[in-house]
mmCIF file of C-alpha atoms in Angstrom:
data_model
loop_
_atom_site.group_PDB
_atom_site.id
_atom_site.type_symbol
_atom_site.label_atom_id
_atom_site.label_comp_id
_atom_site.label_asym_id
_atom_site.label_seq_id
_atom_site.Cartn_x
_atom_site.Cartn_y
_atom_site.Cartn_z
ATOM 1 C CA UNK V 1 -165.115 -106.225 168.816
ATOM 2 C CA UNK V 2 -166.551 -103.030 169.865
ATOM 3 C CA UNK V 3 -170.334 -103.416 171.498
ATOM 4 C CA UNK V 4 -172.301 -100.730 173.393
ATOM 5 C CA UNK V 5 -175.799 -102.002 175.023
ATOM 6 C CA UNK V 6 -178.511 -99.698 176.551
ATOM 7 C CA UNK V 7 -180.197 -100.613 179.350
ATOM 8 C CA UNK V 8 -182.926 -99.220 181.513
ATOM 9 C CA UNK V 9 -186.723 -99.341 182.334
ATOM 10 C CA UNK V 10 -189.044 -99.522 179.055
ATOM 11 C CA UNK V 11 -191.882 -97.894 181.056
ATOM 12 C CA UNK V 12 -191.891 -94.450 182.916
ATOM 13 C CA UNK V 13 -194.331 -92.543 184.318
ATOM 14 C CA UNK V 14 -194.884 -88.716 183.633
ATOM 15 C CA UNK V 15 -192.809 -86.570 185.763
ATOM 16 C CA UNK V 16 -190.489 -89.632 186.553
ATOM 17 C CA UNK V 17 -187.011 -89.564 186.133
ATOM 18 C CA UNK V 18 -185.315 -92.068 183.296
ATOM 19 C CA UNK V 19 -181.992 -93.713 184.106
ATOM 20 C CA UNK V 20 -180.620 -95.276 181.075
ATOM 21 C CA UNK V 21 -177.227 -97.095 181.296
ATOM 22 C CA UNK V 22 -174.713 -97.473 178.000
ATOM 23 C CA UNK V 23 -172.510 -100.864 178.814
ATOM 24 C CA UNK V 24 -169.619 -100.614 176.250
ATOM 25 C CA UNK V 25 -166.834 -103.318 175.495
ATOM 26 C CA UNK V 26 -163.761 -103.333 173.104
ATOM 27 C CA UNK V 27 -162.813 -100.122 173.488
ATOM 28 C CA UNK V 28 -161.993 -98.029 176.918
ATOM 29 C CA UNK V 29 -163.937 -94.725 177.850
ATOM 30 C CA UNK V 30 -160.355 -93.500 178.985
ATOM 31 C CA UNK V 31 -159.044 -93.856 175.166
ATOM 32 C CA UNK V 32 -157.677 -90.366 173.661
ATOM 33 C CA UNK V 33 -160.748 -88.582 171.782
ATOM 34 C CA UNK V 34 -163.264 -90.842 172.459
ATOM 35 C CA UNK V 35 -166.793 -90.492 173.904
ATOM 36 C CA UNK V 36 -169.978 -91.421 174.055
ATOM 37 C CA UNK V 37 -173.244 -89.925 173.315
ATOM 38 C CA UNK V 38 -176.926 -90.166 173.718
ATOM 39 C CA UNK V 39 -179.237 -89.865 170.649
ATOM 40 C CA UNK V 40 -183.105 -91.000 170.191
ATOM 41 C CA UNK V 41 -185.643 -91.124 167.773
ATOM 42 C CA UNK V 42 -189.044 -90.887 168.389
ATOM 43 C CA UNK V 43 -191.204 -93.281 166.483
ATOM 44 C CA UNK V 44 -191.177 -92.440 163.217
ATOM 45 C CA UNK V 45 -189.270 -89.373 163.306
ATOM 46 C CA UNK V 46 -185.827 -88.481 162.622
ATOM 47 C CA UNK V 47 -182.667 -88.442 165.117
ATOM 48 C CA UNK V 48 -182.208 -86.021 167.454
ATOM 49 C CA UNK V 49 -179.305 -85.820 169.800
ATOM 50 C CA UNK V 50 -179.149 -85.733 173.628
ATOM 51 C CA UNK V 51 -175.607 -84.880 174.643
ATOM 52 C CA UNK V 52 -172.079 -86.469 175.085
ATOM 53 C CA UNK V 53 -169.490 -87.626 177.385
ATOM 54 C CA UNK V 54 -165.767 -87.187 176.137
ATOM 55 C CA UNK V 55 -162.837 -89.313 177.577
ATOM 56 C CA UNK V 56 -161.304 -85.959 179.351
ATOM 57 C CA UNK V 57 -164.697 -85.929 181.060
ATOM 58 C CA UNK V 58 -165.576 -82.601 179.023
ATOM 59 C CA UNK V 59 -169.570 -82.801 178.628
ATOM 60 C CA UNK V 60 -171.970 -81.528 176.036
ATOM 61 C CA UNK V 61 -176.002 -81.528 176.331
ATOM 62 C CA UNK V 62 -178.881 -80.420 173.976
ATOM 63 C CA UNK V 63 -178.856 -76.643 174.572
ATOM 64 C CA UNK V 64 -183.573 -77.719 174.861
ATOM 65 C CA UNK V 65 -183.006 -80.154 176.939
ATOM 66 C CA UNK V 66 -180.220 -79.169 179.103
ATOM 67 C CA UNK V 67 -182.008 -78.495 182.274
ATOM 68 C CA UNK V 68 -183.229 -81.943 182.555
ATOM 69 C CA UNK V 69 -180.293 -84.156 181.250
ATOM 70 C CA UNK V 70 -177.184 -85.329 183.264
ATOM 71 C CA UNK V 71 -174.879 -87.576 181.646
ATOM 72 C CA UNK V 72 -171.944 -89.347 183.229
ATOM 73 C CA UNK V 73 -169.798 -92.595 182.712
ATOM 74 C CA UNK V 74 -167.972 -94.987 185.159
ATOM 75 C CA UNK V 75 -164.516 -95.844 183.119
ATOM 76 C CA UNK V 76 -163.949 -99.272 185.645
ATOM 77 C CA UNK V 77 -167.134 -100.742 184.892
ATOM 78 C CA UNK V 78 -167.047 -99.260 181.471
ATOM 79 C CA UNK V 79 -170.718 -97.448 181.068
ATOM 80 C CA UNK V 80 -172.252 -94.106 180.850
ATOM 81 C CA UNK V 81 -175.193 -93.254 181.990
ATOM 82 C CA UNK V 82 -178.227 -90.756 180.533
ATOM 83 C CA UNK V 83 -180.476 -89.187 182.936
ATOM 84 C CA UNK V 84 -183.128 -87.576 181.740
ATOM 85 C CA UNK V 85 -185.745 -85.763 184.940
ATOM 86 C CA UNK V 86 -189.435 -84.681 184.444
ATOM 87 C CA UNK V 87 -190.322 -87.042 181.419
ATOM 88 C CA UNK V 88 -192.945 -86.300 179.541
ATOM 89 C CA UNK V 89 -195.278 -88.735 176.853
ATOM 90 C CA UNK V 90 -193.171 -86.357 173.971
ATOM 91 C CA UNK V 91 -190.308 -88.038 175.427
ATOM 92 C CA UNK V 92 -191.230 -91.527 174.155
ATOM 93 C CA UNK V 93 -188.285 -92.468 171.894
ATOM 94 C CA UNK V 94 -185.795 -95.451 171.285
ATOM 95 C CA UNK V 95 -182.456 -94.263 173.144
ATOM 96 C CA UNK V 96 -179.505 -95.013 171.594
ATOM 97 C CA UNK V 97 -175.983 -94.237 173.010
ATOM 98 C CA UNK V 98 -173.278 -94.512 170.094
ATOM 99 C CA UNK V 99 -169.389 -94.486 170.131
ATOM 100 C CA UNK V 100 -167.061 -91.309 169.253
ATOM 101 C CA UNK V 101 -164.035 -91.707 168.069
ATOM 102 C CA UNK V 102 -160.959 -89.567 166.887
ATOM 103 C CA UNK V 103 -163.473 -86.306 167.216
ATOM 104 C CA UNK V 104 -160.595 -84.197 166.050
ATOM 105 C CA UNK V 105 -160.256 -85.981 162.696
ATOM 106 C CA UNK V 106 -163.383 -87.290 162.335
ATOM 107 C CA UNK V 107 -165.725 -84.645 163.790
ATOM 108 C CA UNK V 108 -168.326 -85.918 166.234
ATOM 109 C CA UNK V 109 -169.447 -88.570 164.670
ATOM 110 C CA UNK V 110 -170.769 -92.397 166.142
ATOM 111 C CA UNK V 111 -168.948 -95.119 164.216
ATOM 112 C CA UNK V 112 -170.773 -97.996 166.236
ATOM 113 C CA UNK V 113 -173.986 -97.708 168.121
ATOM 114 C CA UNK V 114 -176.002 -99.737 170.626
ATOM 115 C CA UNK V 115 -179.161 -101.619 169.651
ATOM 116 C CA UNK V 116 -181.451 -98.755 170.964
ATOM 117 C CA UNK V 117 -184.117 -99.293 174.069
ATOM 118 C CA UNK V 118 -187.736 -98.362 173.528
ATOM 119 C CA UNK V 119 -188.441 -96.357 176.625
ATOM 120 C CA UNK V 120 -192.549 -95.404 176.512
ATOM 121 C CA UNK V 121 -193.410 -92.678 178.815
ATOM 122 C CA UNK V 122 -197.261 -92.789 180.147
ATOM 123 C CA UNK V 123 -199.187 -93.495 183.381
ATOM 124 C CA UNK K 1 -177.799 -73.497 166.218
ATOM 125 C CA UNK K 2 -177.505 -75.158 162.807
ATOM 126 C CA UNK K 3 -180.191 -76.647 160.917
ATOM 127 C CA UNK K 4 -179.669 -79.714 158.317
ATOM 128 C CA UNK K 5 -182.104 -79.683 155.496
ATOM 129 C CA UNK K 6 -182.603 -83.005 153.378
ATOM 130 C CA UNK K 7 -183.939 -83.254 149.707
ATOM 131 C CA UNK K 8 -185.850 -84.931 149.007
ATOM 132 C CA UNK K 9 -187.433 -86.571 152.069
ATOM 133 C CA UNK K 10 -188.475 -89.707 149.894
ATOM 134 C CA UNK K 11 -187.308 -90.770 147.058
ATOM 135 C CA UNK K 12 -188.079 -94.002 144.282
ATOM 136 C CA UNK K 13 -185.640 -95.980 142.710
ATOM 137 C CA UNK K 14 -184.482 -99.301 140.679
ATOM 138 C CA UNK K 15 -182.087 -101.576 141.699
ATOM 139 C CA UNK K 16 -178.898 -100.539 139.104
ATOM 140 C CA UNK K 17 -179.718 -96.583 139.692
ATOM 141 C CA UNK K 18 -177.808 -93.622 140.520
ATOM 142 C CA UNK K 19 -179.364 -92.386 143.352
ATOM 143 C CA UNK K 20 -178.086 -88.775 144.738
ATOM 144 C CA UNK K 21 -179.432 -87.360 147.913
ATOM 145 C CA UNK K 22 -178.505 -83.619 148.935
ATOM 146 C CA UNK K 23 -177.738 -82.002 152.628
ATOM 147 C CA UNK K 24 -177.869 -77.767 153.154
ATOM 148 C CA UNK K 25 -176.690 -76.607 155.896
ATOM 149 C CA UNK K 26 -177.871 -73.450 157.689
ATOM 150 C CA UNK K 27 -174.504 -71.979 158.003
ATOM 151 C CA UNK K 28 -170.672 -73.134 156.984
ATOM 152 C CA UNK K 29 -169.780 -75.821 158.333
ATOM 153 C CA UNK K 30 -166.799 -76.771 156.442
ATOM 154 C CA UNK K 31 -166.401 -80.226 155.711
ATOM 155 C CA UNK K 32 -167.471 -81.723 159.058
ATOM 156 C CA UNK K 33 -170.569 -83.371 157.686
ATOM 157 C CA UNK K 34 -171.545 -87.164 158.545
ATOM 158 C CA UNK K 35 -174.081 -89.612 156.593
ATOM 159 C CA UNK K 36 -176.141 -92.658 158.097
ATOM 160 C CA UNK K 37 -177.778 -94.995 156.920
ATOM 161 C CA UNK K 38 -181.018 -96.838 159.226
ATOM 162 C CA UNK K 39 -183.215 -99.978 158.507
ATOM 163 C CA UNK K 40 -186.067 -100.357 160.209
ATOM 164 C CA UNK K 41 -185.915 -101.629 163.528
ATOM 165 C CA UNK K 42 -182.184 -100.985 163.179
ATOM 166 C CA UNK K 43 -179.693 -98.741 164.786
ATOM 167 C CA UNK K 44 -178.205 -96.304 162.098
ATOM 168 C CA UNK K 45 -174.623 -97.342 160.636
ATOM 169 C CA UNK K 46 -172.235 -94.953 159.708
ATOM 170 C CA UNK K 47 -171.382 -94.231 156.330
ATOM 171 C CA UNK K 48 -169.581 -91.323 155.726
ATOM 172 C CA UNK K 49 -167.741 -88.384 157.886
ATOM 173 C CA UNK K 50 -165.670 -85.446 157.067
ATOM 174 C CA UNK K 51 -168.332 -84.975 153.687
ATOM 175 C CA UNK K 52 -166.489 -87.582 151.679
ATOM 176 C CA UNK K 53 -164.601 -89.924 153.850
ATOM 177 C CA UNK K 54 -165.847 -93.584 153.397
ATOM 178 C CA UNK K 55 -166.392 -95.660 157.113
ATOM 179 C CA UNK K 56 -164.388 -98.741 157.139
ATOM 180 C CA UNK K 57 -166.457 -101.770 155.292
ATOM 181 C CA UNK K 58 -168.733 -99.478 153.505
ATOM 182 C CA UNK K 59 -169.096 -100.092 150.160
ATOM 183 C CA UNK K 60 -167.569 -98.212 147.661
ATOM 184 C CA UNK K 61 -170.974 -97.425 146.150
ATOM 185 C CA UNK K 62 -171.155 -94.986 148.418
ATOM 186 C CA UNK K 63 -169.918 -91.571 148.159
ATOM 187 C CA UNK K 64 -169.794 -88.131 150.045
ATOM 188 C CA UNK K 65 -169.428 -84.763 148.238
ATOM 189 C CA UNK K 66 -168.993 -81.107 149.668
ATOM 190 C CA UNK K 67 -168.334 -78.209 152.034
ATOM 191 C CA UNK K 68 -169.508 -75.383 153.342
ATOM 192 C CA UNK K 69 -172.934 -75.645 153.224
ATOM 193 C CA UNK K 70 -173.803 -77.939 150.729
ATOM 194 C CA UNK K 71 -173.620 -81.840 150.521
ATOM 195 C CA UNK K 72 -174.208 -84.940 148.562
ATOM 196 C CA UNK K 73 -174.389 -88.313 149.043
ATOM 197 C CA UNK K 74 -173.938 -90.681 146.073
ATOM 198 C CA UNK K 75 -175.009 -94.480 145.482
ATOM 199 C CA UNK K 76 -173.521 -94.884 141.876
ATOM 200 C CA UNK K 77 -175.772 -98.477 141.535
ATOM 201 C CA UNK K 78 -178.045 -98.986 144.015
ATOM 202 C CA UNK K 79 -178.685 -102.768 145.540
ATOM 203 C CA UNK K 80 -181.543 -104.028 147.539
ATOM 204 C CA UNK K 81 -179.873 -103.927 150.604
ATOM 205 C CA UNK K 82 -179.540 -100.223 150.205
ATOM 206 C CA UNK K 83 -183.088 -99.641 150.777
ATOM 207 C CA UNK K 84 -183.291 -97.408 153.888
ATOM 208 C CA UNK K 85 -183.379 -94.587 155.433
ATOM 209 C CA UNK K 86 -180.253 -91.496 155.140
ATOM 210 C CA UNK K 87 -179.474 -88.942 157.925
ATOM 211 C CA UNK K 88 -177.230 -86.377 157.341
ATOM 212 C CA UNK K 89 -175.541 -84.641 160.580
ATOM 213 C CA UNK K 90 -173.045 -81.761 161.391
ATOM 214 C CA UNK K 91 -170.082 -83.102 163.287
ATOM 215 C CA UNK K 92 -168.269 -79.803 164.447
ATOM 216 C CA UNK K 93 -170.711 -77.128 166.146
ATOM 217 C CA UNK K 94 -171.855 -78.013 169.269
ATOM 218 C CA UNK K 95 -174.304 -77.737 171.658
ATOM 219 C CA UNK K 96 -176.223 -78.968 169.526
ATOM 220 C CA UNK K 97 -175.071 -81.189 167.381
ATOM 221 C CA UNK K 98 -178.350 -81.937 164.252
ATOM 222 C CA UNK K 99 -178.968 -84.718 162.202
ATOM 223 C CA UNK K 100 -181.486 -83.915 159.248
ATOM 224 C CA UNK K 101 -184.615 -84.932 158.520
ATOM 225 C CA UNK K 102 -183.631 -88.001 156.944
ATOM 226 C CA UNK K 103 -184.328 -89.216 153.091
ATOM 227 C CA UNK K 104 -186.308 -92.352 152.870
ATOM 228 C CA UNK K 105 -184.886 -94.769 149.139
ATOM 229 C CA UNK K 106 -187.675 -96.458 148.129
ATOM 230 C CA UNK K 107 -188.122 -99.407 146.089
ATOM 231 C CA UNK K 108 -189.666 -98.212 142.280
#
């Protein structure tokens, strides 16, 4: 059964840096063409993707957000992990991270996602 | 980078109808188009990639139509459980990868 779970603080301060963490299990973030990306979703606004971590380690971020975002992913304990520096109250969003898989066939596309964290940003 | 245009952003139906929503695309982008479906409070599920392939245990209700620049999404009968909201995203050109601004089925 394939699960992914976010992880992280629910409140950050402006100018603070968030660390989110993706826990995954049933699958292995060493498969062949699989990764895992970050996407949120401000409240009541549409999706808006954040960057992704392939299994070869190749890396791909939001070409407006780029300067801020690292993303990286520990294949023995089987979680990536989002950082996001200088947030900002425009940055208050749920954060999802969601599965790739077969991005070749498929395109890259998120077949199973995690149940999204609610991270508020204000002082 | 490519923009994904919805229509229409909202849209009111019956349970039984044929309910069709429609993707553009800024620019080709062959047939590497993906559709979601999200509840609220709920993660969005996959329900369609490559414009008209159907995601294991989706119904069949559902179909994908396309490529290019233009898409479709299909519910031939719609059921109460299908009231939500769609995303449409391109899955090939990246950074960035774009969802659209989603089409919210609404109970008539």
């Amino acid at each position: 059964q394939v699960t992914l779970k976010e992880s992280g603080p629910v409140l950050v301060k402006p100018t603070e840096t968030l660390t989110l963490t993706c826990i995954v299990s049933g699958f292995s973030l060493s498969n062949a063409r699989m990764g895992v990306s970050w996407i949120r979703q401000p409240p009541g606004k549409a999706l808006e993707w954040l960057g992704h971590i392939f299994s070869n380690d190749e890396k791909s971020y939001s070409t407006s957000l780029k300067s801020r975002l690292t993303i990286s992913k520990d294949t023995s304990k089987s979680q990536v992990v989002l950082s996001m520096t200088n947030m900002d109250p425009v940055d208050t969003a749920t954060y999802y991270c969601a599965r790739i898989r077969d991005y070749m066939v498929r395109g890259v596309t998120f077949d199973y996602w995690g149940q999204g964290t609610l991270v508020t940003v204000s002082s | 980078d490519i923009q994904m245009t919805q229509s229409p952003s909202s849209v009111s139906a019956s349970v039984g109808d044929r309910v069709t929503i429609t993707c553009r695309a800024s620019q080709p982008i062959s047939s590497w188009l993906a559709w979601y479906q999200q509840k609220p409070g709920k993660a969005p599920k996959l329900l369609i990639y490559a414009a008209s392939s159907l995601q294991s245990g989706v119904p069949s209700r559902f179909s994908g139509s396309g490529s290019g620049t233009d898409f479709t999404l299909t519910i031939s009968s719609l059921q109460p459980e299908d009231f939500a909201t769609y995303y449409c995203q391109q899955a090939n050109t990246f950074p960035p990868l774009t969802f659209g601004g989603g089409t919210k089925v609404e109970i008539k």
